[in-house]
XYZ file of C-alpha atoms in Angstrom:
88
model
C 127.140 145.270 95.822
C 128.903 143.325 98.577
C 127.582 140.494 100.694
C 126.561 141.330 104.277
C 128.978 140.329 107.020
C 127.447 137.166 108.598
C 128.831 138.029 112.031
C 127.010 141.382 111.884
C 123.715 139.818 110.783
C 121.105 139.377 113.503
C 119.253 136.105 113.087
C 115.495 136.494 113.523
C 112.651 134.192 114.411
C 111.169 132.087 111.583
C 107.569 132.723 112.693
C 105.615 134.690 110.111
C 105.767 138.420 110.778
C 108.105 138.093 113.763
C 111.262 140.193 113.743
C 112.486 139.271 117.229
C 116.028 137.954 117.637
C 116.244 134.164 117.473
C 117.082 132.330 120.683
C 116.383 128.712 119.675
C 117.206 126.319 116.856
C 114.457 123.821 115.986
C 116.049 121.063 113.912
C 113.684 118.960 111.836
C 113.234 116.837 108.755
C 110.362 115.437 106.741
C 111.016 111.681 106.591
C 109.051 111.387 103.351
C 111.389 113.872 101.622
C 114.705 113.902 103.500
C 117.357 111.342 104.376
C 117.247 110.430 108.110
C 120.456 112.328 108.893
C 119.399 115.506 107.059
C 118.327 118.417 109.248
C 116.605 121.642 108.346
C 116.511 124.477 110.857
C 113.889 126.950 111.931
C 114.897 129.724 114.282
C 112.604 130.785 117.109
C 112.362 133.551 119.674
C 111.221 132.621 123.185
C 107.633 133.632 122.377
C 107.340 131.376 119.289
C 109.427 128.384 120.369
C 106.353 126.468 121.564
C 104.171 127.351 118.587
C 106.767 126.384 115.968
C 107.719 123.264 117.937
C 104.071 122.181 118.206
C 103.607 122.670 114.446
C 106.604 120.446 113.655
C 105.735 117.866 116.335
C 102.139 117.473 115.058
C 103.589 116.424 111.691
C 106.265 114.158 113.185
C 109.071 116.380 111.857
C 110.731 117.817 114.993
C 114.005 116.087 115.851
C 115.628 118.384 118.420
C 115.536 121.835 119.983
C 118.700 123.572 121.141
C 119.737 127.050 122.212
C 120.825 128.918 119.098
C 124.451 129.081 120.237
C 124.595 125.256 120.283
C 123.096 124.695 116.835
C 125.384 122.558 114.644
C 123.389 123.618 111.585
C 124.028 127.283 112.376
C 127.716 126.600 113.026
C 128.004 124.871 109.637
C 126.240 127.795 107.909
C 128.550 130.301 109.583
C 131.643 128.285 108.665
C 130.490 127.946 105.026
C 129.636 131.650 104.777
C 133.006 132.635 106.232
C 134.795 130.358 103.722
C 132.904 131.949 100.826
C 133.738 135.480 101.976
C 137.461 134.605 102.117
C 137.348 133.361 98.506
C 136.345 136.787 97.201
């Protein structure tokens, strides 16, 4: 079985049960668990951007919100995935 092509994969919203294409990158970290520079990413569609952002903000976790195309975390994931596929 081969790995899916990351460029052909549609990224979807992280909200439970949502299958809409992601439009936003919500970058966050839990300061009790993560180093200050560490970022985790949730993806959001337009409809869930506010809800997911409010959830992270209420806990003091949200660090930044950016359009998906400008997400450094996503760019790093894509670069890493492309490197792995070349190694095969």
